[in-house]
Amino acid sequence: MLRLAATALIATALAAGAWAADPVPAAAPAKPASTPAGQPRLIAWEELVPKDWDPMKALKGIDLSKLDDSDPRANDMLMKLQEAANNAPTNPALNGTEVKIPGFLVPLEENNGQVSEFLLVPYFGACIHTPPPPANQIIHVKTSNATKGLRAMDTIWITGKLQTIRNDSMMGVSGYHITASSVTKYTGGAK
């Protein structure tokens, strides 16, 4: 059983590029053009990850194929990877930037079909299935007005001021926070 958990976490760590994938690859350019004054900056998920962060650093030089489920080192590695994901560094250059980003909704607070607090994640199933993405790939979102008609894993656009604030929820640790000025269903492109 541990091998399955360790393999899942390691596979997630190896998929660092997948952590940074947009719901639709063309949704946000990796290198955005200059943003017109008064408009939010359209960002891609990979911009949230510092370029020098290496989630696999703790596993360098270890032959994982030689570890058995009962090997205490396998559990130690699993814990190290989870700790690295939970403490993943954020991109301080984005702190305070008005942004627009697409992602998948993971409700945290819902009342009568209205969502007022949620996590925004880069891929379908994140935080619902374990392990969650690293903290620098989870945005904690609060809205001033509860949004109707949204369900878990709906694809949405959010707009608001991005802040590098950590939040620990039952669904995962987020490295970013946005108080959303706009939450809309994703319709493709930068609409």
PDB file of C-alpha atoms in Angstrom:
ATOM      1  CA  MET A   1       0.000   0.000   0.000  1.00  0.00           C
ATOM      2  CA  LEU A   2       2.786   2.427   0.868  1.00  0.00           C
ATOM      3  CA  ARG A   3       4.424   1.781  -2.461  1.00  0.00           C
ATOM      4  CA  LEU A   4       1.216   2.929  -4.177  1.00  0.00           C
ATOM      5  CA  ALA A   5       1.133   6.118  -2.104  1.00  0.00           C
ATOM      6  CA  ALA A   6       4.832   6.763  -2.614  1.00  0.00           C
ATOM      7  CA  THR A   7       4.530   6.059  -6.333  1.00  0.00           C
ATOM      8  CA  ALA A   8       1.583   8.456  -6.602  1.00  0.00           C
ATOM      9  CA  LEU A   9       3.443  11.208  -4.786  1.00  0.00           C
ATOM     10  CA  ILE A  10       6.608  10.626  -6.780  1.00  0.00           C
ATOM     11  CA  ALA A  11       4.648  10.610 -10.036  1.00  0.00           C
ATOM     12  CA  THR A  12       3.096  13.902  -9.011  1.00  0.00           C
ATOM     13  CA  ALA A  13       6.508  15.320  -8.201  1.00  0.00           C
ATOM     14  CA  LEU A  14       7.863  14.164 -11.548  1.00  0.00           C
ATOM     15  CA  ALA A  15       4.953  15.843 -13.279  1.00  0.00           C
ATOM     16  CA  ALA A  16       6.050  19.325 -12.187  1.00  0.00           C
ATOM     17  CA  GLY A  17       5.219  20.484 -15.673  1.00  0.00           C
ATOM     18  CA  ALA A  18       1.692  19.115 -15.271  1.00  0.00           C
ATOM     19  CA  TRP A  19       1.291  21.129 -12.071  1.00  0.00           C
ATOM     20  CA  ALA A  20       1.804  24.192 -14.197  1.00  0.00           C
ATOM     21  CA  ALA A  21      -0.551  23.186 -17.005  1.00  0.00           C
ATOM     22  CA  ASP A  22      -3.542  25.345 -17.831  1.00  0.00           C
ATOM     23  CA  PRO A  23      -6.963  23.685 -18.226  1.00  0.00           C
ATOM     24  CA  VAL A  24      -6.632  24.525 -21.910  1.00  0.00           C
ATOM     25  CA  PRO A  25      -2.978  25.039 -22.951  1.00  0.00           C
ATOM     26  CA  ALA A  26      -3.703  28.120 -25.041  1.00  0.00           C
ATOM     27  CA  ALA A  27      -5.641  29.815 -22.207  1.00  0.00           C
ATOM     28  CA  ALA A  28      -2.770  31.938 -20.952  1.00  0.00           C
ATOM     29  CA  PRO A  29       0.549  32.600 -22.660  1.00  0.00           C
ATOM     30  CA  ALA A  30       3.662  31.401 -20.850  1.00  0.00           C
ATOM     31  CA  LYS A  31       5.295  34.768 -21.590  1.00  0.00           C
ATOM     32  CA  PRO A  32       2.464  37.287 -21.394  1.00  0.00           C
ATOM     33  CA  ALA A  33       2.544  40.385 -23.520  1.00  0.00           C
ATOM     34  CA  SER A  34       2.448  43.703 -21.685  1.00  0.00           C
ATOM     35  CA  THR A  35      -0.841  44.219 -19.877  1.00  0.00           C
ATOM     36  CA  PRO A  36      -2.860  47.329 -20.755  1.00  0.00           C
ATOM     37  CA  ALA A  37      -3.200  49.791 -17.861  1.00  0.00           C
ATOM     38  CA  GLY A  38      -6.151  49.005 -15.606  1.00  0.00           C
ATOM     39  CA  GLN A  39      -6.434  45.409 -16.850  1.00  0.00           C
ATOM     40  CA  PRO A  40      -5.513  42.306 -14.829  1.00  0.00           C
ATOM     41  CA  ARG A  41      -2.423  40.422 -15.951  1.00  0.00           C
ATOM     42  CA  LEU A  42      -3.313  37.113 -17.606  1.00  0.00           C
ATOM     43  CA  ILE A  43      -1.019  34.545 -15.990  1.00  0.00           C
ATOM     44  CA  ALA A  44      -0.196  30.901 -16.570  1.00  0.00           C
ATOM     45  CA  TRP A  45       0.218  28.392 -13.748  1.00  0.00           C
ATOM     46  CA  GLU A  46       3.937  27.955 -14.384  1.00  0.00           C
ATOM     47  CA  GLU A  47       4.507  31.601 -13.422  1.00  0.00           C
ATOM     48  CA  LEU A  48       3.499  30.724  -9.850  1.00  0.00           C
ATOM     49  CA  VAL A  49       6.476  28.348  -9.505  1.00  0.00           C
ATOM     50  CA  PRO A  50       9.923  29.881  -8.889  1.00  0.00           C
ATOM     51  CA  LYS A  51      12.251  28.809 -11.689  1.00  0.00           C
ATOM     52  CA  ASP A  52      14.889  27.450  -9.290  1.00  0.00           C
ATOM     53  CA  TRP A  53      12.537  25.230  -7.245  1.00  0.00           C
ATOM     54  CA  ASP A  54      13.335  21.506  -7.511  1.00  0.00           C
ATOM     55  CA  PRO A  55      10.657  19.325  -5.889  1.00  0.00           C
ATOM     56  CA  MET A  56      12.772  16.219  -6.492  1.00  0.00           C
ATOM     57  CA  LYS A  57      15.795  17.522  -4.553  1.00  0.00           C
ATOM     58  CA  ALA A  58      15.069  15.214  -1.590  1.00  0.00           C
ATOM     59  CA  LEU A  59      15.196  12.131  -3.835  1.00  0.00           C
ATOM     60  CA  LYS A  60      18.441  12.788  -5.708  1.00  0.00           C
ATOM     61  CA  GLY A  61      20.658   9.704  -5.776  1.00  0.00           C
ATOM     62  CA  ILE A  62      18.033   7.298  -4.409  1.00  0.00           C
ATOM     63  CA  ASP A  63      17.102   4.174  -6.367  1.00  0.00           C
ATOM     64  CA  LEU A  64      13.373   3.965  -5.650  1.00  0.00           C
ATOM     65  CA  SER A  65      13.038   0.576  -7.348  1.00  0.00           C
ATOM     66  CA  LYS A  66      15.023  -0.994  -4.494  1.00  0.00           C
ATOM     67  CA  LEU A  67      12.596   0.152  -1.793  1.00  0.00           C
ATOM     68  CA  ASP A  68       9.973  -2.228  -0.469  1.00  0.00           C
ATOM     69  CA  ASP A  69       6.683  -1.132   1.082  1.00  0.00           C
ATOM     70  CA  SER A  70       7.927  -2.281   4.485  1.00  0.00           C
ATOM     71  CA  ASP A  71      11.168  -0.290   4.180  1.00  0.00           C
ATOM     72  CA  PRO A  72      11.039   2.620   6.656  1.00  0.00           C
ATOM     73  CA  ARG A  73      13.000   4.722   4.144  1.00  0.00           C
ATOM     74  CA  ALA A  74      10.000   4.617   1.756  1.00  0.00           C
ATOM     75  CA  ASN A  75       7.766   6.208   4.366  1.00  0.00           C
ATOM     76  CA  ASP A  76      10.482   8.764   5.189  1.00  0.00           C
ATOM     77  CA  MET A  77      10.739   9.733   1.516  1.00  0.00           C
ATOM     78  CA  LEU A  78       6.978  10.009   1.207  1.00  0.00           C
ATOM     79  CA  MET A  79       6.918  12.358   4.200  1.00  0.00           C
ATOM     80  CA  LYS A  80       9.810  14.426   2.758  1.00  0.00           C
ATOM     81  CA  LEU A  81       8.020  14.802  -0.568  1.00  0.00           C
ATOM     82  CA  GLN A  82       4.765  15.810   1.116  1.00  0.00           C
ATOM     83  CA  GLU A  83       6.651  18.343   3.243  1.00  0.00           C
ATOM     84  CA  ALA A  84       8.368  19.747   0.135  1.00  0.00           C
ATOM     85  CA  ALA A  85       4.987  20.076  -1.599  1.00  0.00           C
ATOM     86  CA  ASN A  86       3.355  21.740   1.422  1.00  0.00           C
ATOM     87  CA  ASN A  87       6.262  24.189   1.743  1.00  0.00           C
ATOM     88  CA  ALA A  88       6.709  24.824  -1.974  1.00  0.00           C
ATOM     89  CA  PRO A  89       7.978  28.379  -2.461  1.00  0.00           C
ATOM     90  CA  THR A  90       5.861  31.034  -4.146  1.00  0.00           C
ATOM     91  CA  ASN A  91       6.892  33.633  -6.697  1.00  0.00           C
ATOM     92  CA  PRO A  92       7.320  36.876  -4.705  1.00  0.00           C
ATOM     93  CA  ALA A  93       7.379  38.955  -7.914  1.00  0.00           C
ATOM     94  CA  LEU A  94       3.635  38.271  -8.316  1.00  0.00           C
ATOM     95  CA  ASN A  95       2.666  39.400  -4.800  1.00  0.00           C
ATOM     96  CA  GLY A  96       0.136  42.239  -5.058  1.00  0.00           C
ATOM     97  CA  THR A  97      -0.403  41.812  -8.818  1.00  0.00           C
ATOM     98  CA  GLU A  98      -3.935  42.050 -10.227  1.00  0.00           C
ATOM     99  CA  VAL A  99      -4.255  38.773 -12.171  1.00  0.00           C
ATOM    100  CA  LYS A 100      -6.648  36.651 -14.196  1.00  0.00           C
ATOM    101  CA  ILE A 101      -6.129  32.873 -14.263  1.00  0.00           C
ATOM    102  CA  PRO A 102      -8.202  29.836 -15.254  1.00  0.00           C
ATOM    103  CA  GLY A 103      -8.423  26.714 -13.145  1.00  0.00           C
ATOM    104  CA  PHE A 104     -10.598  24.101 -11.496  1.00  0.00           C
ATOM    105  CA  LEU A 105     -12.778  24.849  -8.469  1.00  0.00           C
ATOM    106  CA  VAL A 106     -12.511  22.854  -5.235  1.00  0.00           C
ATOM    107  CA  PRO A 107     -15.234  24.165  -2.868  1.00  0.00           C
ATOM    108  CA  LEU A 108     -14.322  24.858   0.750  1.00  0.00           C
ATOM    109  CA  GLU A 109     -17.419  26.773   1.820  1.00  0.00           C
ATOM    110  CA  GLU A 110     -20.776  26.235   0.182  1.00  0.00           C
ATOM    111  CA  ASN A 111     -24.236  27.206   1.376  1.00  0.00           C
ATOM    112  CA  ASN A 112     -27.442  26.420  -0.539  1.00  0.00           C
ATOM    113  CA  GLY A 113     -25.561  25.951  -3.809  1.00  0.00           C
ATOM    114  CA  GLN A 114     -23.567  29.173  -3.424  1.00  0.00           C
ATOM    115  CA  VAL A 115     -19.772  28.976  -3.191  1.00  0.00           C
ATOM    116  CA  SER A 116     -17.981  31.720  -1.252  1.00  0.00           C
ATOM    117  CA  GLU A 117     -14.613  30.100  -0.557  1.00  0.00           C
ATOM    118  CA  PHE A 118     -12.683  27.606  -2.646  1.00  0.00           C
ATOM    119  CA  LEU A 119      -9.318  26.440  -3.920  1.00  0.00           C
ATOM    120  CA  LEU A 120      -8.334  27.048  -7.531  1.00  0.00           C
ATOM    121  CA  VAL A 121      -6.131  24.274  -8.910  1.00  0.00           C
ATOM    122  CA  PRO A 122      -4.435  23.710 -12.293  1.00  0.00           C
ATOM    123  CA  TYR A 123      -5.780  20.283 -13.224  1.00  0.00           C
ATOM    124  CA  PHE A 124      -8.934  18.206 -12.912  1.00  0.00           C
ATOM    125  CA  GLY A 125      -9.086  16.089  -9.759  1.00  0.00           C
ATOM    126  CA  ALA A 126      -6.425  18.033  -7.844  1.00  0.00           C
ATOM    127  CA  CYS A 127      -7.104  18.132  -4.075  1.00  0.00           C
ATOM    128  CA  ILE A 128     -10.041  15.750  -4.538  1.00  0.00           C
ATOM    129  CA  HIS A 129      -7.676  12.820  -5.128  1.00  0.00           C
ATOM    130  CA  THR A 130      -4.476  12.583  -3.133  1.00  0.00           C
ATOM    131  CA  PRO A 131      -1.844  13.797  -3.141  1.00  0.00           C
ATOM    132  CA  PRO A 132      -2.714  17.469  -3.682  1.00  0.00           C
ATOM    133  CA  PRO A 133      -0.510  19.696  -5.856  1.00  0.00           C
ATOM    134  CA  PRO A 134       2.300  21.614  -4.165  1.00  0.00           C
ATOM    135  CA  ALA A 135       1.347  24.811  -2.330  1.00  0.00           C
ATOM    136  CA  ASN A 136       2.627  26.990  -5.187  1.00  0.00           C
ATOM    137  CA  GLN A 137       0.013  25.410  -7.451  1.00  0.00           C
ATOM    138  CA  ILE A 138      -3.010  26.023  -5.212  1.00  0.00           C
ATOM    139  CA  ILE A 139      -4.755  29.392  -4.870  1.00  0.00           C
ATOM    140  CA  HIS A 140      -7.092  29.963  -1.919  1.00  0.00           C
ATOM    141  CA  VAL A 141     -10.002  32.117  -3.171  1.00  0.00           C
ATOM    142  CA  LYS A 142     -12.633  34.056  -1.264  1.00  0.00           C
ATOM    143  CA  THR A 143     -15.398  35.954  -2.998  1.00  0.00           C
ATOM    144  CA  SER A 144     -17.197  39.022  -1.706  1.00  0.00           C
ATOM    145  CA  ASN A 145     -20.433  37.683  -3.211  1.00  0.00           C
ATOM    146  CA  ALA A 146     -21.203  33.961  -3.126  1.00  0.00           C
ATOM    147  CA  THR A 147     -21.267  32.515  -6.637  1.00  0.00           C
ATOM    148  CA  LYS A 148     -24.267  30.422  -7.726  1.00  0.00           C
ATOM    149  CA  GLY A 149     -24.260  27.492 -10.087  1.00  0.00           C
ATOM    150  CA  LEU A 150     -20.673  26.341  -9.551  1.00  0.00           C
ATOM    151  CA  ARG A 151     -19.760  22.790  -8.582  1.00  0.00           C
ATOM    152  CA  ALA A 152     -16.607  20.937  -7.654  1.00  0.00           C
ATOM    153  CA  MET A 153     -14.165  20.721 -10.556  1.00  0.00           C
ATOM    154  CA  ASP A 154     -15.978  23.314 -12.698  1.00  0.00           C
ATOM    155  CA  THR A 155     -13.488  25.187 -14.849  1.00  0.00           C
ATOM    156  CA  ILE A 156     -13.538  28.900 -14.098  1.00  0.00           C
ATOM    157  CA  TRP A 157     -11.703  32.186 -14.523  1.00  0.00           C
ATOM    158  CA  ILE A 158     -10.854  34.206 -11.446  1.00  0.00           C
ATOM    159  CA  THR A 159      -9.697  37.802 -11.323  1.00  0.00           C
ATOM    160  CA  GLY A 160      -8.268  39.596  -8.299  1.00  0.00           C
ATOM    161  CA  LYS A 161      -5.145  40.666  -6.443  1.00  0.00           C
ATOM    162  CA  LEU A 162      -2.768  37.731  -5.959  1.00  0.00           C
ATOM    163  CA  GLN A 163      -1.109  37.557  -2.562  1.00  0.00           C
ATOM    164  CA  THR A 164       1.583  35.188  -1.329  1.00  0.00           C
ATOM    165  CA  ILE A 165      -0.307  34.033   1.759  1.00  0.00           C
ATOM    166  CA  ARG A 166      -0.305  30.410   2.912  1.00  0.00           C
ATOM    167  CA  ASN A 167      -3.504  28.710   4.012  1.00  0.00           C
ATOM    168  CA  ASP A 168      -3.912  25.163   5.255  1.00  0.00           C
ATOM    169  CA  SER A 169      -7.264  23.547   4.507  1.00  0.00           C
ATOM    170  CA  MET A 170      -8.497  19.962   4.656  1.00  0.00           C
ATOM    171  CA  MET A 171      -8.016  19.789   0.873  1.00  0.00           C
ATOM    172  CA  GLY A 172      -4.420  21.021   0.732  1.00  0.00           C
ATOM    173  CA  VAL A 173      -1.968  23.796   1.549  1.00  0.00           C
ATOM    174  CA  SER A 174      -2.225  26.853  -0.683  1.00  0.00           C
ATOM    175  CA  GLY A 175       0.684  29.249  -1.202  1.00  0.00           C
ATOM    176  CA  TYR A 176      -1.434  32.001  -2.732  1.00  0.00           C
ATOM    177  CA  HIS A 177      -4.628  33.867  -1.879  1.00  0.00           C
ATOM    178  CA  ILE A 178      -7.014  35.954  -3.974  1.00  0.00           C
ATOM    179  CA  THR A 179     -10.097  37.846  -2.872  1.00  0.00           C
ATOM    180  CA  ALA A 180     -11.827  37.483  -6.223  1.00  0.00           C
ATOM    181  CA  SER A 181     -13.334  40.524  -7.873  1.00  0.00           C
ATOM    182  CA  SER A 182     -14.680  38.256 -10.619  1.00  0.00           C
ATOM    183  CA  VAL A 183     -15.482  34.539 -10.919  1.00  0.00           C
ATOM    184  CA  THR A 184     -16.817  33.371 -14.280  1.00  0.00           C
ATOM    185  CA  LYS A 185     -17.270  30.029 -16.018  1.00  0.00           C
ATOM    186  CA  TYR A 186     -14.421  29.102 -18.308  1.00  0.00           C
ATOM    187  CA  THR A 187     -15.389  29.317 -21.950  1.00  0.00           C
ATOM    188  CA  GLY A 188     -11.926  28.981 -23.480  1.00  0.00           C
ATOM    189  CA  GLY A 189      -9.420  31.597 -24.454  1.00  0.00           C
ATOM    190  CA  ALA A 190      -8.884  34.772 -22.431  1.00  0.00           C
ATOM    191  CA  LYS A 191     -12.528  35.823 -22.259  1.00  0.00           C
TER     192      LYS A 191
END
